[in-house]
Short mmCIF file of C-alpha atoms in Angstrom, two decimals:
data_model
loop_
_atom_site.label_atom_id
_atom_site.label_comp_id
_atom_site.label_asym_id
_atom_site.label_seq_id
_atom_site.Cartn_x
_atom_site.Cartn_y
_atom_site.Cartn_z
CA MET A 1 -0.02 -0.29 -0.27
CA SER A 2 2.65 2.66 0.65
CA VAL A 3 4.92 1.25 -1.87
CA ALA A 4 2.04 1.76 -4.42
CA ALA A 5 1.84 5.54 -2.61
CA ASP A 6 5.74 5.73 -2.69
CA ILE A 7 5.44 4.65 -6.95
CA LEU A 8 2.33 7.08 -7.44
CA ASN A 9 4.47 10.07 -5.45
CA VAL A 10 7.26 9.37 -6.99
CA LEU A 11 5.48 9.30 -10.35
CA ARG A 12 3.68 12.56 -9.43
CA GLY A 13 7.20 14.86 -8.90
CA ASP A 14 8.08 17.23 -6.78
CA PRO A 15 9.28 20.05 -9.20
CA GLN A 16 11.18 21.38 -6.43
CA ALA A 17 13.00 17.62 -5.34
CA ASP A 18 13.69 17.19 -8.79
CA ARG A 19 15.63 20.31 -9.30
CA VAL A 20 18.29 20.17 -6.35
CA VAL A 21 19.87 16.79 -8.25
CA PRO A 22 22.07 18.58 -10.96
CA PRO A 23 20.54 17.52 -14.81
CA THR A 24 22.69 14.70 -15.71
CA GLY A 25 23.73 14.03 -19.61
CA HIS A 26 24.99 10.98 -21.65
CA THR A 27 23.92 8.39 -18.27
CA ALA A 28 20.73 9.30 -18.72
CA TRP A 29 20.69 8.54 -22.43
CA LEU A 30 22.47 5.10 -21.46
CA THR A 31 19.53 4.07 -18.92
CA LEU A 32 17.14 5.41 -21.74
CA PHE A 33 18.48 3.06 -24.46
CA THR A 34 19.08 0.36 -22.39
CA SER A 35 15.77 -0.12 -21.03
CA GLY A 36 14.22 0.48 -24.67
CA ALA A 37 16.38 -2.47 -25.52
CA MET A 38 15.54 -4.97 -23.18
CA ALA A 39 11.89 -4.32 -23.45
CA PHE A 40 12.51 -4.79 -27.16
CA LEU A 41 13.56 -7.47 -26.70
CA ALA A 42 11.11 -8.91 -23.69
CA VAL A 43 8.20 -8.22 -26.49
CA PHE A 44 9.61 -11.16 -28.32
CA ALA A 45 10.27 -13.40 -25.91
CA LEU A 46 6.83 -12.72 -24.77
CA ALA A 47 6.08 -13.43 -28.40
CA LEU A 48 7.72 -16.65 -27.89
CA SER A 49 6.22 -17.89 -25.15
CA LEU A 50 2.49 -17.20 -25.37
CA ALA A 51 2.73 -18.83 -29.51
CA THR A 52 4.71 -22.24 -27.85
CA ASP A 53 2.11 -21.67 -25.41
CA ARG A 54 -0.86 -21.95 -28.26
CA LEU A 55 1.25 -24.33 -30.04
CA ALA A 56 1.84 -26.95 -27.21
CA GLU A 57 -1.99 -26.10 -26.28
CA ARG A 58 -3.06 -26.67 -29.89
CA TRP A 59 -1.50 -30.02 -30.14
CA SER A 60 -2.12 -31.70 -26.98
CA SER A 61 -5.29 -30.94 -27.00
CA GLU A 62 -6.62 -31.49 -31.07
CA LEU A 63 -4.21 -34.45 -31.58
CA ALA A 64 -4.66 -36.04 -28.19
CA ARG A 65 -8.38 -36.98 -28.93
CA SER A 66 -7.74 -38.14 -33.11
CA ALA A 67 -6.70 -41.30 -34.30
CA THR A 68 -6.47 -42.52 -37.73
CA VAL A 69 -7.21 -46.09 -38.43
CA ARG A 70 -5.61 -46.39 -41.52
CA ILE A 71 -6.58 -49.47 -44.13
CA SER A 72 -4.11 -50.84 -46.66
CA ALA A 73 -5.34 -54.07 -48.08
CA PRO A 74 -5.69 -55.95 -51.97
CA ALA A 75 -7.85 -54.43 -53.88
CA GLY A 76 -10.68 -56.95 -53.50
CA GLN A 77 -10.76 -57.02 -49.87
CA GLU A 78 -10.39 -53.35 -48.98
CA GLU A 79 -14.50 -52.68 -48.88
CA ALA A 80 -14.85 -55.67 -46.78
CA GLN A 81 -11.81 -54.68 -44.11
CA LEU A 82 -13.03 -51.99 -43.76
CA ARG A 83 -16.55 -52.20 -43.04
CA ALA A 84 -14.86 -54.93 -40.52
CA ALA A 85 -12.43 -51.97 -38.90
CA LEU A 86 -15.71 -49.58 -38.90
CA ARG A 87 -17.79 -51.96 -37.19
CA VAL A 88 -14.83 -53.05 -34.81
CA LEU A 89 -14.53 -49.51 -33.63
CA GLU A 90 -18.58 -48.87 -33.21
CA GLU A 91 -18.46 -51.92 -30.34
CA THR A 92 -15.65 -50.53 -28.88
CA PRO A 93 -15.87 -48.36 -25.60
CA GLY A 94 -14.54 -44.84 -25.30
CA ILE A 95 -14.87 -44.32 -29.30
CA ALA A 96 -16.96 -41.18 -29.83
CA SER A 97 -17.37 -41.38 -33.63
CA ALA A 98 -15.44 -43.39 -36.36
CA ARG A 99 -15.75 -41.92 -40.12
CA VAL A 100 -14.25 -42.89 -43.50
CA LEU A 101 -12.24 -40.04 -44.97
CA GLU A 102 -14.13 -39.29 -48.32
CA ASP A 103 -11.73 -39.35 -51.20
CA SER A 104 -11.81 -35.48 -51.94
CA GLU A 105 -10.31 -35.21 -48.13
CA GLN A 106 -8.13 -37.09 -49.10
CA ARG A 107 -6.63 -35.57 -51.90
CA ALA A 108 -7.23 -32.16 -50.01
CA LEU A 109 -4.48 -34.25 -47.46
CA LEU A 110 -2.47 -35.00 -50.23
CA GLU A 111 -2.86 -31.75 -52.30
CA PRO A 112 0.48 -30.02 -50.83
CA TRP A 113 2.96 -33.16 -51.58
CA PHE A 114 1.95 -34.20 -54.78
CA GLY A 115 -0.11 -31.05 -56.93
CA PRO A 116 -3.87 -31.22 -57.66
CA ASP A 117 -4.14 -33.03 -60.51
CA LEU A 118 -3.04 -36.47 -58.64
CA PRO A 119 -5.43 -39.52 -60.45
CA ILE A 120 -6.43 -41.09 -56.89
CA ASP A 121 -8.45 -43.12 -58.15
CA ALA A 122 -5.71 -44.59 -60.31
CA LEU A 123 -3.19 -44.84 -57.39
CA PRO A 124 -3.41 -47.74 -54.62
CA ILE A 125 -4.29 -44.79 -51.43
CA PRO A 126 -4.89 -46.51 -48.42
CA ARG A 127 -8.15 -46.01 -46.96
CA MET A 128 -8.22 -43.75 -43.92
CA ILE A 129 -11.07 -44.12 -40.86
CA ASP A 130 -10.96 -40.87 -38.45
CA VAL A 131 -11.41 -41.69 -34.97
CA ILE A 132 -12.54 -39.60 -31.91
CA GLU A 133 -12.23 -40.50 -28.69
CA ASP A 134 -14.47 -39.65 -26.17
CA ASP A 135 -13.98 -38.52 -22.32
CA ALA A 136 -13.12 -41.52 -20.89
CA GLY A 137 -10.73 -42.96 -24.07
CA TYR A 138 -10.14 -46.27 -25.22
CA ASP A 139 -7.43 -49.04 -24.66
CA ALA A 140 -5.28 -48.74 -27.85
CA GLU A 141 -3.79 -51.77 -27.07
CA GLY A 142 -6.74 -53.69 -26.94
CA LEU A 143 -8.41 -52.17 -30.26
CA ARG A 144 -5.17 -53.09 -31.99
CA LEU A 145 -5.36 -56.75 -31.29
CA ARG A 146 -9.04 -56.98 -32.26
CA LEU A 147 -8.51 -54.98 -35.13
CA THR A 148 -5.44 -56.93 -36.02
CA ALA A 149 -7.77 -60.02 -35.61
CA GLU A 150 -11.22 -58.49 -38.05
CA ALA A 151 -9.15 -56.49 -40.75
CA PRO A 152 -5.53 -57.29 -40.73
CA GLY A 153 -4.88 -54.48 -42.77
CA ALA A 154 -6.08 -52.16 -40.57
CA VAL A 155 -3.51 -50.06 -38.65
CA LEU A 156 -4.50 -47.86 -35.92
CA ASP A 157 -2.37 -44.47 -35.11
CA ASP A 158 -3.17 -42.68 -32.14
CA HIS A 159 -0.99 -39.82 -33.07
CA THR A 160 1.25 -40.30 -29.25
CA ARG A 161 4.31 -41.33 -31.11
CA TRP A 162 5.15 -38.04 -32.74
CA ARG A 163 3.17 -35.94 -30.31
CA ARG A 164 4.28 -36.26 -27.77
CA PRO A 165 8.15 -35.40 -28.73
CA LEU A 166 6.49 -32.09 -30.58
CA VAL A 167 4.66 -31.04 -27.21
CA GLU A 168 7.19 -31.68 -25.25
CA ALA A 169 9.72 -29.08 -27.06
CA ALA A 170 6.77 -26.61 -27.13
CA SER A 171 6.78 -26.68 -23.37
CA ARG A 172 10.35 -26.59 -23.34
CA LEU A 173 10.51 -23.58 -25.33
CA ARG A 174 7.95 -21.66 -24.06
CA THR A 175 10.29 -22.22 -20.60
CA LEU A 176 13.33 -20.71 -22.00
CA GLY A 177 10.39 -17.99 -23.27
CA VAL A 178 9.55 -17.06 -19.75
CA VAL A 179 13.51 -18.00 -18.59
CA SER A 180 14.39 -14.95 -21.05
CA ILE A 181 11.91 -12.60 -19.57
CA LEU A 182 13.63 -13.21 -15.84
CA LEU A 183 16.86 -12.76 -17.12
CA ILE A 184 16.09 -9.56 -19.08
CA GLY A 185 14.52 -8.46 -16.11
CA LEU A 186 17.00 -9.27 -13.84
CA ALA A 187 19.69 -7.85 -16.69
CA THR A 188 17.75 -4.13 -16.42
CA ALA A 189 17.64 -4.41 -12.54
CA ALA A 190 21.72 -4.92 -12.89
CA MET A 191 21.82 -2.40 -15.26
CA ILE A 192 19.47 0.43 -13.56
CA THR A 193 21.79 -0.36 -10.13
CA LEU A 194 24.92 0.75 -11.85
CA ALA A 195 23.47 3.74 -13.93
CA ALA A 196 22.16 4.52 -10.29
CA GLN A 197 25.18 3.96 -8.12
CA ALA A 198 27.23 6.08 -10.98
CA SER A 199 25.36 8.75 -10.58
CA LEU A 200 24.83 8.75 -6.50
CA ALA A 201 28.66 8.65 -6.60
CA ALA A 202 28.81 11.65 -9.10
CA ASN A 203 26.65 13.72 -6.73
CA ALA A 204 28.14 12.36 -3.61
CA GLN A 205 28.46 16.14 -2.89
CA VAL A 206 25.24 17.17 -3.53
CA ILE A 207 23.91 14.52 -1.09
CA ARG A 208 26.20 15.89 1.48
CA VAL A 209 24.75 18.98 1.10
CA LEU A 210 21.34 17.89 1.22
CA ARG A 211 22.23 15.84 4.83
CA LEU A 212 23.69 18.48 6.11
CA VAL A 213 20.94 21.00 5.72
CA GLY A 214 18.13 18.54 7.46
CA ALA A 215 17.18 16.27 3.89
CA ARG A 216 15.67 12.30 5.19
CA ASP A 217 17.10 9.68 3.23
CA VAL A 218 13.59 8.98 1.55
CA TYR A 219 13.85 12.78 0.34
CA ILE A 220 17.17 12.58 -1.41
CA ALA A 221 16.31 8.96 -2.61
CA ARG A 222 13.14 9.59 -4.25
CA ALA A 223 15.37 12.28 -6.44
CA PHE A 224 17.01 9.48 -7.85
CA VAL A 225 14.58 6.95 -7.57
CA ARG A 226 12.34 9.29 -9.86
CA ARG A 227 14.37 10.34 -12.46
CA PHE A 228 15.29 6.60 -12.91
CA THR A 229 11.60 5.04 -12.67
CA LEU A 230 10.53 7.34 -15.63
CA ARG A 231 14.00 6.95 -17.79
CA ALA A 232 13.26 3.05 -17.40
CA LEU A 233 9.15 3.93 -18.24
CA SER A 234 9.91 5.71 -20.98
CA GLY A 235 12.58 3.96 -22.68
CA ALA A 236 10.63 0.46 -21.78
CA ALA A 237 7.82 1.76 -23.40
CA VAL A 238 9.62 3.31 -27.14
CA GLY A 239 10.83 -0.32 -26.86
CA THR A 240 7.85 -1.88 -25.91
CA VAL A 241 5.89 0.07 -29.48
CA LEU A 242 8.56 -1.20 -31.60
CA GLY A 243 8.79 -4.49 -30.75
CA ALA A 244 5.35 -4.77 -30.77
CA VAL A 245 5.69 -3.05 -34.54
CA ALA A 246 8.11 -5.70 -35.27
CA ILE A 247 5.66 -8.06 -34.68
CA ALA A 248 2.64 -7.18 -36.65
CA LEU A 249 5.10 -6.92 -39.34
CA LEU A 250 5.96 -10.33 -39.09
CA PRO A 251 4.42 -12.50 -42.38
CA ARG A 252 1.43 -13.43 -40.87
CA ALA A 253 0.60 -17.53 -40.25
CA SER A 254 -0.85 -19.37 -42.98
CA ALA A 255 -3.05 -22.34 -43.20
CA GLU A 256 -0.18 -24.54 -44.86
CA GLY A 257 2.25 -22.82 -43.64
CA GLY A 258 2.47 -24.55 -40.36
CA PHE A 259 3.62 -23.39 -36.77
CA LEU A 260 7.14 -21.70 -37.94
CA THR A 261 5.77 -18.25 -38.42
CA GLY A 262 2.83 -18.90 -36.11
CA LEU A 263 5.26 -16.19 -33.80
CA GLY A 264 3.23 -13.71 -32.57
CA PHE A 265 0.19 -12.21 -30.39
CA GLN A 266 -3.24 -13.25 -31.03
CA GLY A 267 -6.37 -11.03 -29.87
CA LEU A 268 -6.37 -10.40 -25.68
CA HIS A 269 -2.44 -11.63 -25.85
CA TRP A 270 -1.66 -8.26 -27.45
CA LEU A 271 -2.09 -6.55 -24.06
CA TRP A 272 0.31 -8.67 -22.05
CA PRO A 273 3.51 -6.38 -23.96
CA LEU A 274 1.66 -3.00 -22.21
CA ALA A 275 2.46 -4.33 -19.01
CA ILE A 276 6.40 -4.12 -19.99
CA PRO A 277 7.11 -0.60 -19.58
CA PRO A 278 5.35 -0.98 -15.78
CA LEU A 279 7.36 -3.96 -14.74
CA ALA A 280 10.38 -1.87 -15.76
CA ALA A 281 9.71 1.13 -14.14
CA ILE A 282 9.24 -1.11 -10.52
CA VAL A 283 12.29 -2.48 -11.40
CA ALA A 284 13.86 0.53 -11.51
CA PHE A 285 12.27 1.74 -8.98
CA TRP A 286 13.79 -1.42 -6.64
CA SER A 287 16.68 -0.84 -7.76
CA THR A 288 17.59 3.00 -7.50
CA ARG A 289 15.79 3.04 -4.41
CA ILE A 290 18.13 0.06 -2.98
CA ALA A 291 20.82 1.33 -4.51
CA ALA A 292 20.32 4.79 -2.86
CA PHE A 293 19.70 3.94 0.45
CA ARG A 294 22.92 1.54 0.50
CA SER A 295 24.96 4.20 -0.68
CA LEU A 296 23.42 7.17 1.86
CA ARG A 297 23.98 5.12 4.90
CA GLU A 298 27.90 5.31 4.05
CA LEU A 299 27.28 9.07 4.66
CA MET A 300 26.12 10.60 8.27
CA MET B 1 20.21 22.42 24.50
CA ILE B 2 23.57 20.57 23.51
CA GLU B 3 25.38 18.60 26.47
CA LEU B 4 28.64 16.89 25.80
CA ASP B 5 29.57 14.59 28.42
CA ASP B 6 32.93 13.01 28.49
CA VAL B 7 33.15 13.37 25.02
CA SER B 8 36.40 12.00 23.30
CA TYR B 9 36.84 11.96 19.31
CA ASN B 10 39.56 10.19 16.88
CA TYR B 11 40.07 9.61 13.70
CA GLY B 12 41.28 6.47 14.39
CA GLY B 13 45.24 7.69 14.72
CA GLY B 14 45.23 8.45 18.53
CA GLU B 15 42.65 11.30 20.55
CA LEU B 16 41.96 14.67 18.32
CA LEU B 17 39.69 15.20 21.29
CA SER B 18 39.51 13.79 24.89
CA GLY B 19 37.28 14.08 28.00
CA ILE B 20 35.57 17.46 27.11
CA SER B 21 32.05 17.85 28.97
CA LEU B 22 30.22 20.94 27.70
CA THR B 23 26.53 22.79 27.94
CA LEU B 24 25.66 24.68 25.65
CA PRO B 25 22.42 26.91 27.61
CA PRO B 26 19.83 28.38 25.39
CA GLY B 27 20.58 32.40 24.66
CA SER B 28 24.43 31.91 25.12
CA PHE B 29 26.87 33.17 23.16
CA HIS B 30 30.03 30.95 22.60
CA PHE B 31 33.51 31.53 20.52
CA LEU B 32 35.23 28.68 20.12
CA THR B 33 39.06 29.20 19.29
CA GLY B 34 42.63 27.20 19.03
CA PRO B 35 45.19 26.53 16.71
CA SER B 36 44.48 24.98 13.53
CA GLY B 37 44.23 21.17 13.57
CA ALA B 38 43.46 21.35 16.95
CA GLY B 39 39.86 19.98 16.40
CA LYS B 40 37.66 23.19 16.34
CA THR B 41 35.69 21.39 13.19
CA THR B 42 35.69 18.02 14.08
CA PHE B 43 33.76 19.64 18.08
CA LEU B 44 31.74 21.60 15.53
CA LYS B 45 30.91 18.18 13.63
CA LEU B 46 29.85 16.62 16.86
CA CYS B 47 27.57 19.34 18.38
CA TYR B 48 25.29 18.83 15.03
CA GLY B 49 25.70 15.06 14.83
CA ASP B 50 28.38 15.16 11.67
CA LEU B 51 30.46 12.93 13.75
CA LEU B 52 29.27 10.73 16.83
CA PRO B 53 31.72 10.79 19.64
CA THR B 54 34.15 7.83 19.54
CA GLY B 55 33.62 8.17 23.59
CA GLY B 56 30.76 9.88 26.46
CA ARG B 57 27.87 10.62 24.77
CA VAL B 58 26.48 14.08 22.83
CA SER B 59 22.76 15.13 23.54
CA ALA B 60 20.96 17.67 21.87
CA PHE B 61 17.64 19.05 23.09
CA GLY B 62 17.88 16.38 25.89
CA LYS B 63 17.60 13.29 23.77
CA ASP B 64 21.37 11.06 23.13
CA MET B 65 22.71 11.26 19.44
CA ARG B 66 23.19 7.25 19.94
CA ASP B 67 20.23 6.81 19.66
CA MET B 68 18.92 8.99 17.07
CA ASP B 69 18.03 7.10 13.96
CA ARG B 70 19.18 8.86 10.51
CA ASP B 71 15.98 10.79 10.16
CA ASP B 72 16.31 12.00 14.02
CA ILE B 73 19.83 13.27 12.58
CA ALA B 74 17.69 15.01 9.85
CA ARG B 75 15.50 16.47 11.79
CA LEU B 76 18.05 17.97 14.55
CA ARG B 77 20.06 19.78 11.51
CA ARG B 78 16.70 21.70 11.15
CA ARG B 79 16.34 22.93 14.48
CA VAL B 80 20.42 24.01 14.80
CA GLY B 81 21.39 25.88 11.51
CA VAL B 82 25.04 25.54 10.17
CA VAL B 83 27.42 28.22 8.47
CA HIS B 84 29.96 25.71 7.39
CA GLN B 85 33.56 26.52 6.61
CA ASP B 86 33.00 25.88 2.74
CA CYS B 87 29.65 27.13 2.81
CA ALA B 88 28.47 23.90 0.95
CA PHE B 89 26.62 25.47 -1.71
CA LEU B 90 25.13 23.68 -4.19
CA ASP B 91 26.58 25.75 -7.50
CA HIS B 92 23.76 24.40 -10.05
CA LEU B 93 21.01 26.49 -7.85
CA SER B 94 20.47 30.27 -7.54
CA VAL B 95 21.44 31.92 -4.38
CA GLU B 96 18.05 32.40 -3.56
CA ASP B 97 17.18 28.68 -3.94
CA ASN B 98 20.36 27.83 -1.86
CA VAL B 99 18.96 29.88 0.84
CA ALA B 100 15.43 28.23 0.50
CA LEU B 101 16.82 24.46 0.22
CA PRO B 102 16.50 23.80 3.59
CA LEU B 103 12.79 24.63 3.20
CA THR B 104 12.61 22.48 0.02
CA VAL B 105 14.47 19.36 1.37
CA SER B 106 11.69 19.80 4.71
CA GLY B 107 8.87 19.38 2.54
CA ARG B 108 8.29 22.87 2.85
CA ASP B 109 7.38 25.24 0.43
CA PRO B 110 9.83 27.87 -0.82
CA GLN B 111 7.10 29.71 -2.52
CA GLY B 112 4.96 30.23 -0.04
CA GLU B 113 7.63 31.88 2.47
CA GLU B 114 8.93 34.15 -0.43
CA ALA B 115 7.99 36.73 2.19
CA ASN B 116 10.49 35.17 4.51
CA LEU B 117 13.32 34.33 2.20
CA ASN B 118 13.23 37.78 0.35
CA GLU B 119 13.16 39.86 4.11
CA LEU B 120 16.41 37.54 5.09
CA LEU B 121 17.96 37.75 1.67
CA ALA B 122 17.90 41.73 2.38
CA TRP B 123 18.92 41.38 6.09
CA VAL B 124 22.36 39.87 5.10
CA GLY B 125 22.35 42.49 1.83
CA LEU B 126 22.01 39.79 -0.93
CA SER B 127 18.59 40.81 -2.62
CA ALA B 128 20.19 41.73 -5.70
CA GLN B 129 22.65 38.88 -6.00
CA ALA B 130 19.59 36.10 -5.18
CA ARG B 131 19.03 34.86 -9.08
CA SER B 132 23.31 34.65 -9.34
CA PHE B 133 24.76 31.43 -8.72
CA PRO B 134 26.94 30.87 -5.60
CA PRO B 135 30.27 30.75 -7.61
CA GLU B 136 29.38 34.17 -8.78
CA LEU B 137 29.74 35.73 -5.04
CA SER B 138 32.19 36.78 -3.33
CA GLY B 139 33.34 35.52 -0.17
CA GLY B 140 32.14 37.34 2.05
CA GLU B 141 28.64 37.50 -0.13
CA ARG B 142 29.14 33.27 0.45
CA GLN B 143 29.48 33.57 4.06
CA ARG B 144 25.98 35.76 4.53
CA ALA B 145 24.35 33.61 1.74
CA ALA B 146 25.21 30.35 3.81
CA LEU B 147 24.64 32.66 7.47
CA ALA B 148 20.65 33.29 5.65
CA ARG B 149 20.72 29.56 5.11
CA ALA B 150 21.69 28.71 8.49
CA VAL B 151 18.96 30.93 9.85
CA ILE B 152 15.80 30.28 7.67
CA MET B 153 14.26 27.44 9.41
CA ALA B 154 14.49 29.61 12.45
CA PRO B 155 16.85 27.28 14.29
CA GLU B 156 17.65 27.22 17.97
CA ILE B 157 20.98 27.14 17.78
CA ILE B 158 23.44 28.90 14.99
CA ILE B 159 27.09 27.32 14.70
CA ALA B 160 29.17 28.75 12.80
CA ASP B 161 32.96 27.11 11.89
CA GLU B 162 35.48 30.13 10.60
CA PRO B 163 32.58 32.75 9.08
CA THR B 164 34.97 35.25 8.51
CA GLY B 165 38.00 33.09 7.24
CA ASN B 166 38.46 34.62 4.14
CA ILE B 167 36.97 37.67 4.76
CA ASP B 168 37.75 41.33 4.96
CA TRP B 169 37.63 43.05 8.37
CA GLU B 170 34.28 45.18 7.51
CA MET B 171 32.61 42.05 6.32
CA SER B 172 33.29 40.16 9.14
CA LEU B 173 31.65 43.17 11.60
CA ARG B 174 29.14 43.10 9.45
CA LEU B 175 28.71 39.18 9.75
CA LEU B 176 29.07 39.14 13.71
CA THR B 177 26.21 42.24 14.00
CA LEU B 178 24.43 39.72 12.15
CA LEU B 179 25.12 36.82 14.68
CA VAL B 180 24.63 39.11 17.61
CA GLU B 181 20.72 40.24 16.28
CA LEU B 182 20.80 36.36 16.20
CA ASN B 183 21.54 35.71 19.62
CA ARG B 184 19.77 38.98 21.11
CA MET B 185 16.45 37.15 19.31
CA GLY B 186 17.09 34.33 22.34
CA LYS B 187 19.30 32.04 19.69
CA THR B 188 21.87 30.13 20.64
CA ILE B 189 25.14 30.91 18.96
CA LEU B 190 28.28 28.91 18.84
CA ILE B 191 31.28 30.14 16.70
CA ALA B 192 34.49 28.69 15.65
CA THR B 193 37.24 31.14 14.97
CA HIS B 194 40.88 32.11 15.25
CA ASP B 195 40.32 35.97 14.99
CA LEU B 196 40.94 37.41 17.69
CA ASN B 197 39.87 40.78 16.90
CA LEU B 198 36.24 39.51 16.61
CA ILE B 199 35.90 38.18 19.69
CA ARG B 200 37.38 41.04 21.34
CA THR B 201 34.94 43.34 19.23
CA ALA B 202 32.17 40.60 19.66
CA LYS B 203 32.51 40.71 23.83
CA GLN B 204 31.79 44.57 23.60
CA GLN B 205 28.44 43.86 21.68
CA VAL B 206 27.37 41.04 23.80
CA GLN B 207 28.07 38.30 27.21
CA ALA B 208 29.91 35.89 25.06
CA ARG B 209 31.98 33.38 26.20
CA VAL B 210 35.32 32.03 24.73
CA LEU B 211 36.32 28.17 24.55
CA ARG B 212 39.64 27.32 23.70
CA ILE B 213 40.97 23.84 22.45
CA ARG B 214 43.90 23.03 23.96
CA ASN B 215 45.98 19.97 24.14
CA ARG B 216 42.64 17.93 23.36
CA ASP B 217 40.75 19.59 26.29
CA LEU B 218 38.21 21.98 25.78
CA GLN B 219 38.63 25.31 28.34
CA LEU B 220 36.98 28.23 29.20
CA ALA B 221 39.39 31.22 28.47
CA GLY B 222 39.48 33.63 31.00
CA ALA B 223 39.19 37.80 30.54
CA ASP B 224 42.97 37.56 29.02
CA LEU B 225 41.19 38.72 25.76
#
């Protein structure tokens, strides 16, 4: 509560208090630049985390519920085996629906690989059954055994084989994104602490005079804290805007483009980067405050 | 107001002051004298909490300085006006802002006390220099500005460290007159100086006592001055 009030006070400012510490030159620009650069990087780390989060979510939810039964049998038996497999699937508890893919659907699936002119009728393409499981799920091993018995040409593919490593990779990427954001935050704190210490050291004589005329530590600290908080806030705001623009200008993810171009924000996720400048300000507030009080304690 | 009880101080290379006991009663006028390096500035710093004694105790307004936290020390300095040897101005602020600095840092609005400020600047004869910057002032003007800053908070005690150190006799007398006026208004005054003429002149105007630091000890000088 008092910290919030403190931060508000700092932002509102006191023009008198501002003037007691002489303005500084290039260090101000360095602080602005660094916090801007950090915010820019944070936007990308955030986009990465959110995109991989989305990806992992989609893969695990969409793919987990579906499986495919593929039937490759000699031409004469195909239809019989397809019906046998469907029968098995309908009798298996835990399966919500089983549907034979139409020729046109299969053609659409193959089109990206072989082009639109594929003479699908002339090719020995296996028939596919799209299987959707219900909430309870089914026993994959048991289903496999029964399918082998009823329709020897049917192969159940429940996607776990390739889904699991992808989901793992996606959540690992998300963790990396979160770790990057934390590292960016810590680096910002370290940078602001160094800049604040340099500024406090450069103004040691001013601080001494202020103490001698009866200034409390909190008053002196506030003059520095306000500066660095505002610098970090405005630098981060610029960096965030530039980062968000860069993300918005990334090529759109298309249906065929797959997941690589899916990096970016969607819908309400665009609000997340808005948190970066205030967070940078909070980091700057605390690092400067701690640095200021530490160096003030060395004075009488 | 300020009491020292068996106070000693050393900077690490042997004791500079030892076994000093003194009480500054309200409304008193004291000079502190002694050779250079005898510890006059150190003694004054002990009085306004810039140094803590290495032995004994110092109390101000009834409170032991050892028990004061940093904010208490800050508040003490608002009640004790100090004219520092080097004046200790902020060179990037105008004379007016420097004089008003104690008001600013204690959260009072100098704009609201502009009349006081102008009156004070007129009293020390610096109205014309109000908007100048400290480096543009002469030695005497700096000392008078420092005195104005020391009294702007209406302190009960005024401590001055060699206020006439770098200025000519006429200016010294002017400064002394200001300090004597403050004493007549009831302020407690403590001035460190090695200027014996100044002390003699002051003695004709006020009931001043002279303290001398000799051999690490503080003695009350007699009528020999």
